[in-house]
């Protein structure tokens, strides 16, 4: 009996040695949670790194005094040194697992972000579902400092604004790296700017897209509408509202689109000469009618649809031409379309794509279907005698 008891005690002791202990754990109270960060290039060529860190006691409601976050910065001749200078001011270990946004100043974007991306890819603490933003006309630190009244943590605002206007979130970092590694593709990043206009305080605004070349240097911007057209081509948009003038009806019509389709077809028309047909489809409803047309009449709806389709086709065509001639950067995935539809031809021309892309013959066709015109057909602001049936 004593022998069995000693054997059991020995086994229990051995099992206890194999159990995972907590001797090397890091307590939550020893961590500083980095919810957003930024990097800027200063005039003297050094880097300015900043982080927006949460103050847990103020977020949880234990204290209502002061902001629930603080910002800390560091400068250095390299990104590692700048981050090191930031760490020297913190009493806790930086944890990046909750970070959703990273802001890049315009000057750094123009000079190139290759070193920044190298650091991202080497650090396992960086989330793959991270949104990287270019701050148009300003510094990344400026974006961190903007206080957004609807959110406790201001850095959340950029993501929510982008989503609210129909964009995709949590993908800009991975999308950038995938485009950068694709033969012939040029990467882009979403853009914010800081505006005030007539409001009493500054706020952050979603501006559009920044286009980068193969050296990871920013070469230009697409504004909000141009960026939305690009996202439509790539089937990465869920919402778009706009207003178009209908000359034949003497006024404007506002439209909201919420269903989107895109079809790209390539053809080889001669040696190294490519034609690309883009068909964009959408469905939505009329949100505003400032014309004299009674939209209860189907022929009036068809008239508006035809005019909108014509004008939207011209707008998208102009955006594509701008990218081809001004930036000479394939941000539409035309290279993937040619590769998929004409693999043998692609193998011959992929090394020359940068010179071929600007010369592609692109034709755009937009087909929008207005399924709903609202509760009333004729505009209420006009007299009955002014309404055209």
PDB file of C-alpha atoms in Angstrom, residues 19-247:
ATOM      1  CA  UNK A  19       2.524  21.599 -16.468  1.00  0.00           C
ATOM      2  CA  UNK A  20       2.819  25.024 -18.113  1.00  0.00           C
ATOM      3  CA  UNK A  21       3.551  27.674 -15.553  1.00  0.00           C
ATOM      4  CA  UNK A  22       2.985  31.437 -15.569  1.00  0.00           C
ATOM      5  CA  UNK A  23       6.445  32.453 -14.444  1.00  0.00           C
ATOM      6  CA  UNK A  24       7.172  34.391 -17.666  1.00  0.00           C
ATOM      7  CA  UNK A  25       3.757  35.998 -18.295  1.00  0.00           C
ATOM      8  CA  UNK A  26       3.208  39.697 -19.008  1.00  0.00           C
ATOM      9  CA  UNK A  27       0.361  41.193 -17.019  1.00  0.00           C
ATOM     10  CA  UNK A  28      -2.131  43.436 -18.822  1.00  0.00           C
ATOM     11  CA  UNK A  29      -1.109  46.174 -16.425  1.00  0.00           C
ATOM     12  CA  UNK A  30       2.409  45.933 -17.870  1.00  0.00           C
ATOM     13  CA  UNK A  31       1.333  46.562 -21.463  1.00  0.00           C
ATOM     14  CA  UNK A  32       0.730  49.769 -23.406  1.00  0.00           C
ATOM     15  CA  UNK A  33      -1.857  49.150 -26.138  1.00  0.00           C
ATOM     16  CA  UNK A  34      -0.974  50.963 -29.356  1.00  0.00           C
ATOM     17  CA  UNK A  35      -4.279  51.655 -31.164  1.00  0.00           C
ATOM     18  CA  UNK A  36      -2.835  53.821 -33.940  1.00  0.00           C
ATOM     19  CA  UNK A  37       0.562  55.047 -35.032  1.00  0.00           C
ATOM     20  CA  UNK A  38       2.216  57.355 -37.533  1.00  0.00           C
ATOM     21  CA  UNK A  39       5.529  58.006 -39.227  1.00  0.00           C
ATOM     22  CA  UNK A  40       6.725  61.269 -40.767  1.00  0.00           C
ATOM     23  CA  UNK A  41       9.867  62.450 -42.493  1.00  0.00           C
ATOM     24  CA  UNK A  42      11.237  65.671 -41.024  1.00  0.00           C
ATOM     25  CA  UNK A  43      13.096  68.396 -42.923  1.00  0.00           C
ATOM     26  CA  UNK A  44      16.471  67.260 -41.545  1.00  0.00           C
ATOM     27  CA  UNK A  45      15.921  63.760 -42.942  1.00  0.00           C
ATOM     28  CA  UNK A  46      15.092  62.080 -39.629  1.00  0.00           C
ATOM     29  CA  UNK A  47      11.971  60.065 -38.878  1.00  0.00           C
ATOM     30  CA  UNK A  48       9.250  61.103 -36.454  1.00  0.00           C
ATOM     31  CA  UNK A  49       7.362  58.156 -35.006  1.00  0.00           C
ATOM     32  CA  UNK A  50       4.217  58.489 -32.867  1.00  0.00           C
ATOM     33  CA  UNK A  51       1.745  56.208 -31.192  1.00  0.00           C
ATOM     34  CA  UNK A  52      -1.746  56.683 -29.786  1.00  0.00           C
ATOM     35  CA  UNK A  53      -1.991  54.670 -26.578  1.00  0.00           C
ATOM     36  CA  UNK A  54      -5.115  53.817 -24.636  1.00  0.00           C
ATOM     37  CA  UNK A  55      -5.615  54.714 -20.965  1.00  0.00           C
ATOM     38  CA  UNK A  56      -7.646  51.700 -19.757  1.00  0.00           C
ATOM     39  CA  UNK A  57      -9.096  53.312 -16.642  1.00  0.00           C
ATOM     40  CA  UNK A  58     -10.684  56.098 -18.702  1.00  0.00           C
ATOM     41  CA  UNK A  59     -12.073  53.825 -21.402  1.00  0.00           C
ATOM     42  CA  UNK A  60     -13.688  51.441 -18.938  1.00  0.00           C
ATOM     43  CA  UNK A  61     -15.615  54.254 -17.281  1.00  0.00           C
ATOM     44  CA  UNK A  62     -13.677  54.216 -14.031  1.00  0.00           C
ATOM     45  CA  UNK A  63     -12.739  57.826 -14.680  1.00  0.00           C
ATOM     46  CA  UNK A  64     -14.447  60.459 -16.775  1.00  0.00           C
ATOM     47  CA  UNK A  65     -11.726  63.071 -16.441  1.00  0.00           C
ATOM     48  CA  UNK A  66      -9.576  63.677 -19.507  1.00  0.00           C
ATOM     49  CA  UNK A  67      -9.109  61.856 -22.797  1.00  0.00           C
ATOM     50  CA  UNK A  68      -8.978  58.032 -22.794  1.00  0.00           C
ATOM     51  CA  UNK A  69      -5.712  58.060 -24.721  1.00  0.00           C
ATOM     52  CA  UNK A  70      -2.390  59.841 -24.980  1.00  0.00           C
ATOM     53  CA  UNK A  71       0.172  60.324 -27.751  1.00  0.00           C
ATOM     54  CA  UNK A  72       3.892  59.705 -27.415  1.00  0.00           C
ATOM     55  CA  UNK A  73       6.595  60.428 -30.022  1.00  0.00           C
ATOM     56  CA  UNK A  74      10.206  59.693 -30.844  1.00  0.00           C
ATOM     57  CA  UNK A  75      12.696  60.778 -33.526  1.00  0.00           C
ATOM     58  CA  UNK A  76      15.689  59.048 -35.073  1.00  0.00           C
ATOM     59  CA  UNK A  77      17.766  58.570 -38.174  1.00  0.00           C
ATOM     60  CA  UNK A  78      15.994  55.248 -38.733  1.00  0.00           C
ATOM     61  CA  UNK A  79      12.541  53.929 -37.905  1.00  0.00           C
ATOM     62  CA  UNK A  80      13.978  51.556 -35.315  1.00  0.00           C
ATOM     63  CA  UNK A  81      15.732  54.400 -33.538  1.00  0.00           C
ATOM     64  CA  UNK A  82      12.598  56.577 -33.618  1.00  0.00           C
ATOM     65  CA  UNK A  83      10.535  53.776 -32.049  1.00  0.00           C
ATOM     66  CA  UNK A  84      13.272  53.184 -29.493  1.00  0.00           C
ATOM     67  CA  UNK A  85      13.095  56.846 -28.456  1.00  0.00           C
ATOM     68  CA  UNK A  86       9.339  56.428 -27.999  1.00  0.00           C
ATOM     69  CA  UNK A  87       9.797  53.327 -25.844  1.00  0.00           C
ATOM     70  CA  UNK A  88      12.161  55.222 -23.566  1.00  0.00           C
ATOM     71  CA  UNK A  89       9.203  57.357 -22.447  1.00  0.00           C
ATOM     72  CA  UNK A  90       6.803  54.493 -21.715  1.00  0.00           C
ATOM     73  CA  UNK A  91       6.486  52.551 -18.471  1.00  0.00           C
ATOM     74  CA  UNK A  92       4.941  49.566 -20.241  1.00  0.00           C
ATOM     75  CA  UNK A  93       5.764  47.211 -23.113  1.00  0.00           C
ATOM     76  CA  UNK A  94       4.138  48.266 -26.417  1.00  0.00           C
ATOM     77  CA  UNK A  95       1.497  45.826 -27.685  1.00  0.00           C
ATOM     78  CA  UNK A  96       0.371  46.295 -31.298  1.00  0.00           C
ATOM     79  CA  UNK A  97      -2.230  43.540 -31.545  1.00  0.00           C
ATOM     80  CA  UNK A  98      -5.126  46.031 -31.402  1.00  0.00           C
ATOM     81  CA  UNK A  99      -3.674  48.593 -33.797  1.00  0.00           C
ATOM     82  CA  UNK A 100      -5.975  49.289 -36.749  1.00  0.00           C
ATOM     83  CA  UNK A 101      -4.561  52.442 -38.370  1.00  0.00           C
ATOM     84  CA  UNK A 102      -1.159  53.686 -39.436  1.00  0.00           C
ATOM     85  CA  UNK A 103      -0.815  57.214 -40.822  1.00  0.00           C
ATOM     86  CA  UNK A 104       1.954  58.296 -43.187  1.00  0.00           C
ATOM     87  CA  UNK A 105       2.773  61.942 -43.793  1.00  0.00           C
ATOM     88  CA  UNK A 106       2.675  63.244 -47.353  1.00  0.00           C
ATOM     89  CA  UNK A 107       6.395  64.065 -47.440  1.00  0.00           C
ATOM     90  CA  UNK A 108       7.353  60.538 -46.422  1.00  0.00           C
ATOM     91  CA  UNK A 109       4.945  59.071 -48.980  1.00  0.00           C
ATOM     92  CA  UNK A 110       6.565  61.125 -51.741  1.00  0.00           C
ATOM     93  CA  UNK A 111      10.090  60.137 -50.684  1.00  0.00           C
ATOM     94  CA  UNK A 112       9.125  56.470 -50.475  1.00  0.00           C
ATOM     95  CA  UNK A 113       7.906  54.005 -47.835  1.00  0.00           C
ATOM     96  CA  UNK A 114      10.121  51.011 -48.663  1.00  0.00           C
ATOM     97  CA  UNK A 115      11.903  51.108 -45.275  1.00  0.00           C
ATOM     98  CA  UNK A 116       8.591  51.406 -43.447  1.00  0.00           C
ATOM     99  CA  UNK A 117       7.142  48.349 -45.196  1.00  0.00           C
ATOM    100  CA  UNK A 118      10.288  46.365 -44.466  1.00  0.00           C
ATOM    101  CA  UNK A 119       9.796  47.021 -40.764  1.00  0.00           C
ATOM    102  CA  UNK A 120       6.121  46.047 -40.997  1.00  0.00           C
ATOM    103  CA  UNK A 121       6.866  42.727 -42.661  1.00  0.00           C
ATOM    104  CA  UNK A 122       9.536  41.762 -40.102  1.00  0.00           C
ATOM    105  CA  UNK A 123       7.543  42.563 -36.971  1.00  0.00           C
ATOM    106  CA  UNK A 124       5.110  39.740 -36.030  1.00  0.00           C
ATOM    107  CA  UNK A 125       3.309  42.196 -33.755  1.00  0.00           C
ATOM    108  CA  UNK A 126       1.820  44.048 -36.752  1.00  0.00           C
ATOM    109  CA  UNK A 127      -1.655  42.951 -37.789  1.00  0.00           C
ATOM    110  CA  UNK A 128      -2.132  41.818 -41.378  1.00  0.00           C
ATOM    111  CA  UNK A 129      -5.575  43.488 -41.282  1.00  0.00           C
ATOM    112  CA  UNK A 130      -4.091  46.937 -40.859  1.00  0.00           C
ATOM    113  CA  UNK A 131      -5.188  50.079 -42.676  1.00  0.00           C
ATOM    114  CA  UNK A 132      -2.357  52.356 -43.774  1.00  0.00           C
ATOM    115  CA  UNK A 133      -3.360  55.933 -44.644  1.00  0.00           C
ATOM    116  CA  UNK A 134      -1.596  58.785 -46.410  1.00  0.00           C
ATOM    117  CA  UNK A 135      -2.319  62.189 -44.870  1.00  0.00           C
ATOM    118  CA  UNK A 136      -2.749  64.598 -47.773  1.00  0.00           C
ATOM    119  CA  UNK A 137      -1.013  67.926 -47.227  1.00  0.00           C
ATOM    120  CA  UNK A 138       0.038  67.103 -43.683  1.00  0.00           C
ATOM    121  CA  UNK A 139       1.809  64.825 -41.244  1.00  0.00           C
ATOM    122  CA  UNK A 140       0.725  61.509 -39.839  1.00  0.00           C
ATOM    123  CA  UNK A 141       1.071  62.980 -36.362  1.00  0.00           C
ATOM    124  CA  UNK A 142      -1.509  65.631 -37.303  1.00  0.00           C
ATOM    125  CA  UNK A 143      -4.057  62.870 -37.969  1.00  0.00           C
ATOM    126  CA  UNK A 144      -3.366  61.279 -34.574  1.00  0.00           C
ATOM    127  CA  UNK A 145      -3.967  64.606 -32.843  1.00  0.00           C
ATOM    128  CA  UNK A 146      -7.411  65.240 -34.370  1.00  0.00           C
ATOM    129  CA  UNK A 147     -10.142  64.734 -31.777  1.00  0.00           C
ATOM    130  CA  UNK A 148     -13.214  63.101 -33.272  1.00  0.00           C
ATOM    131  CA  UNK A 149     -16.312  63.714 -31.114  1.00  0.00           C
ATOM    132  CA  UNK A 150     -18.283  60.585 -32.088  1.00  0.00           C
ATOM    133  CA  UNK A 151     -15.587  58.140 -31.017  1.00  0.00           C
ATOM    134  CA  UNK A 152     -13.799  57.735 -27.692  1.00  0.00           C
ATOM    135  CA  UNK A 153     -10.623  56.778 -29.557  1.00  0.00           C
ATOM    136  CA  UNK A 154     -10.162  59.153 -32.551  1.00  0.00           C
ATOM    137  CA  UNK A 155      -8.205  56.632 -34.615  1.00  0.00           C
ATOM    138  CA  UNK A 156     -11.373  54.544 -35.013  1.00  0.00           C
ATOM    139  CA  UNK A 157     -12.964  57.360 -37.042  1.00  0.00           C
ATOM    140  CA  UNK A 158     -10.945  56.806 -40.247  1.00  0.00           C
ATOM    141  CA  UNK A 159     -12.025  53.192 -40.535  1.00  0.00           C
ATOM    142  CA  UNK A 160     -15.678  53.944 -39.823  1.00  0.00           C
ATOM    143  CA  UNK A 161     -15.800  56.882 -42.249  1.00  0.00           C
ATOM    144  CA  UNK A 162     -14.262  54.775 -45.005  1.00  0.00           C
ATOM    145  CA  UNK A 163     -16.786  52.009 -44.383  1.00  0.00           C
ATOM    146  CA  UNK A 164     -19.688  54.478 -44.225  1.00  0.00           C
ATOM    147  CA  UNK A 165     -18.895  55.854 -47.699  1.00  0.00           C
ATOM    148  CA  UNK A 166     -18.846  52.370 -49.224  1.00  0.00           C
ATOM    149  CA  UNK A 167     -15.172  51.400 -48.998  1.00  0.00           C
ATOM    150  CA  UNK A 168     -13.466  48.278 -47.698  1.00  0.00           C
ATOM    151  CA  UNK A 169     -11.626  48.330 -44.379  1.00  0.00           C
ATOM    152  CA  UNK A 170      -8.833  46.313 -42.833  1.00  0.00           C
ATOM    153  CA  UNK A 171      -7.321  45.456 -46.225  1.00  0.00           C
ATOM    154  CA  UNK A 172      -5.089  48.334 -47.360  1.00  0.00           C
ATOM    155  CA  UNK A 173      -1.839  46.842 -46.012  1.00  0.00           C
ATOM    156  CA  UNK A 174      -2.345  43.384 -47.500  1.00  0.00           C
ATOM    157  CA  UNK A 175      -3.735  44.858 -50.755  1.00  0.00           C
ATOM    158  CA  UNK A 176      -0.688  47.115 -51.055  1.00  0.00           C
ATOM    159  CA  UNK A 177       1.756  44.231 -50.570  1.00  0.00           C
ATOM    160  CA  UNK A 178      -0.114  41.977 -53.006  1.00  0.00           C
ATOM    161  CA  UNK A 179      -0.166  44.687 -55.699  1.00  0.00           C
ATOM    162  CA  UNK A 180       3.507  45.480 -55.080  1.00  0.00           C
ATOM    163  CA  UNK A 181       4.450  41.828 -55.644  1.00  0.00           C
ATOM    164  CA  UNK A 182       2.292  41.426 -58.781  1.00  0.00           C
ATOM    165  CA  UNK A 183       4.062  41.814 -62.136  1.00  0.00           C
ATOM    166  CA  UNK A 184       2.885  45.104 -63.685  1.00  0.00           C
ATOM    167  CA  UNK A 185       0.632  46.248 -60.813  1.00  0.00           C
ATOM    168  CA  UNK A 186       1.015  49.534 -58.962  1.00  0.00           C
ATOM    169  CA  UNK A 187      -0.185  49.735 -55.327  1.00  0.00           C
ATOM    170  CA  UNK A 188      -2.449  52.332 -53.757  1.00  0.00           C
ATOM    171  CA  UNK A 189      -3.367  53.444 -50.247  1.00  0.00           C
ATOM    172  CA  UNK A 190      -6.444  55.254 -48.894  1.00  0.00           C
ATOM    173  CA  UNK A 191      -6.031  58.957 -48.147  1.00  0.00           C
ATOM    174  CA  UNK A 192      -7.364  61.249 -45.435  1.00  0.00           C
ATOM    175  CA  UNK A 193      -6.958  64.980 -45.021  1.00  0.00           C
ATOM    176  CA  UNK A 194      -7.652  67.333 -42.143  1.00  0.00           C
ATOM    177  CA  UNK A 195     -10.276  69.998 -42.794  1.00  0.00           C
ATOM    178  CA  UNK A 196     -12.204  72.609 -40.867  1.00  0.00           C
ATOM    179  CA  UNK A 197     -13.986  74.831 -43.404  1.00  0.00           C
ATOM    180  CA  UNK A 198     -16.851  76.573 -41.551  1.00  0.00           C
ATOM    181  CA  UNK A 199     -16.977  74.150 -38.616  1.00  0.00           C
ATOM    182  CA  UNK A 200     -15.719  75.252 -35.193  1.00  0.00           C
ATOM    183  CA  UNK A 201     -13.200  72.396 -34.992  1.00  0.00           C
ATOM    184  CA  UNK A 202     -10.922  70.410 -37.283  1.00  0.00           C
ATOM    185  CA  UNK A 203     -11.992  66.968 -38.386  1.00  0.00           C
ATOM    186  CA  UNK A 204     -10.624  64.110 -40.425  1.00  0.00           C
ATOM    187  CA  UNK A 205     -12.064  63.430 -43.885  1.00  0.00           C
ATOM    188  CA  UNK A 206     -11.730  60.524 -46.271  1.00  0.00           C
ATOM    189  CA  UNK A 207     -10.195  62.038 -49.418  1.00  0.00           C
ATOM    190  CA  UNK A 208      -9.534  59.252 -51.947  1.00  0.00           C
ATOM    191  CA  UNK A 209      -6.560  57.097 -53.014  1.00  0.00           C
ATOM    192  CA  UNK A 210      -2.812  57.650 -53.250  1.00  0.00           C
ATOM    193  CA  UNK A 211      -1.019  56.002 -56.182  1.00  0.00           C
ATOM    194  CA  UNK A 212       2.503  54.597 -55.746  1.00  0.00           C
ATOM    195  CA  UNK A 213       5.059  53.488 -58.320  1.00  0.00           C
ATOM    196  CA  UNK A 214       7.193  50.351 -58.245  1.00  0.00           C
ATOM    197  CA  UNK A 215       9.731  52.085 -55.976  1.00  0.00           C
ATOM    198  CA  UNK A 216       6.984  52.628 -53.364  1.00  0.00           C
ATOM    199  CA  UNK A 217       6.992  56.384 -53.933  1.00  0.00           C
ATOM    200  CA  UNK A 218       3.703  58.253 -54.111  1.00  0.00           C
ATOM    201  CA  UNK A 219       3.165  59.817 -57.535  1.00  0.00           C
ATOM    202  CA  UNK A 220      -0.303  61.333 -57.179  1.00  0.00           C
ATOM    203  CA  UNK A 221      -3.855  61.232 -55.870  1.00  0.00           C
ATOM    204  CA  UNK A 222      -7.295  60.183 -57.007  1.00  0.00           C
ATOM    205  CA  UNK A 223      -9.975  62.277 -55.329  1.00  0.00           C
ATOM    206  CA  UNK A 224     -13.010  60.797 -53.605  1.00  0.00           C
ATOM    207  CA  UNK A 225     -15.144  60.336 -56.722  1.00  0.00           C
ATOM    208  CA  UNK A 226     -12.258  59.115 -58.898  1.00  0.00           C
ATOM    209  CA  UNK A 227     -11.275  56.654 -56.190  1.00  0.00           C
ATOM    210  CA  UNK A 228     -14.865  55.395 -56.010  1.00  0.00           C
ATOM    211  CA  UNK A 229     -14.871  54.752 -59.776  1.00  0.00           C
ATOM    212  CA  UNK A 230     -11.658  52.736 -59.405  1.00  0.00           C
ATOM    213  CA  UNK A 231     -13.172  50.725 -56.567  1.00  0.00           C
ATOM    214  CA  UNK A 232     -16.203  50.082 -58.768  1.00  0.00           C
ATOM    215  CA  UNK A 233     -13.965  48.628 -61.474  1.00  0.00           C
ATOM    216  CA  UNK A 234     -12.328  46.398 -58.857  1.00  0.00           C
ATOM    217  CA  UNK A 235     -15.707  45.440 -57.326  1.00  0.00           C
ATOM    218  CA  UNK A 236     -14.717  46.788 -53.914  1.00  0.00           C
ATOM    219  CA  UNK A 237     -17.502  49.287 -53.344  1.00  0.00           C
ATOM    220  CA  UNK A 238     -20.843  48.940 -51.608  1.00  0.00           C
ATOM    221  CA  UNK A 239     -22.313  52.456 -51.725  1.00  0.00           C
ATOM    222  CA  UNK A 240     -22.135  55.501 -53.982  1.00  0.00           C
ATOM    223  CA  UNK A 241     -24.271  58.620 -54.130  1.00  0.00           C
ATOM    224  CA  UNK A 242     -23.954  61.337 -56.744  1.00  0.00           C
ATOM    225  CA  UNK A 243     -25.850  64.053 -58.580  1.00  0.00           C
ATOM    226  CA  UNK A 244     -26.012  64.511 -62.355  1.00  0.00           C
ATOM    227  CA  UNK A 245     -27.337  67.381 -64.437  1.00  0.00           C
ATOM    228  CA  UNK A 246     -30.024  66.411 -66.954  1.00  0.00           C
ATOM    229  CA  UNK A 247     -29.924  69.224 -69.572  1.00  0.00           C
TER     230      UNK A 247
END
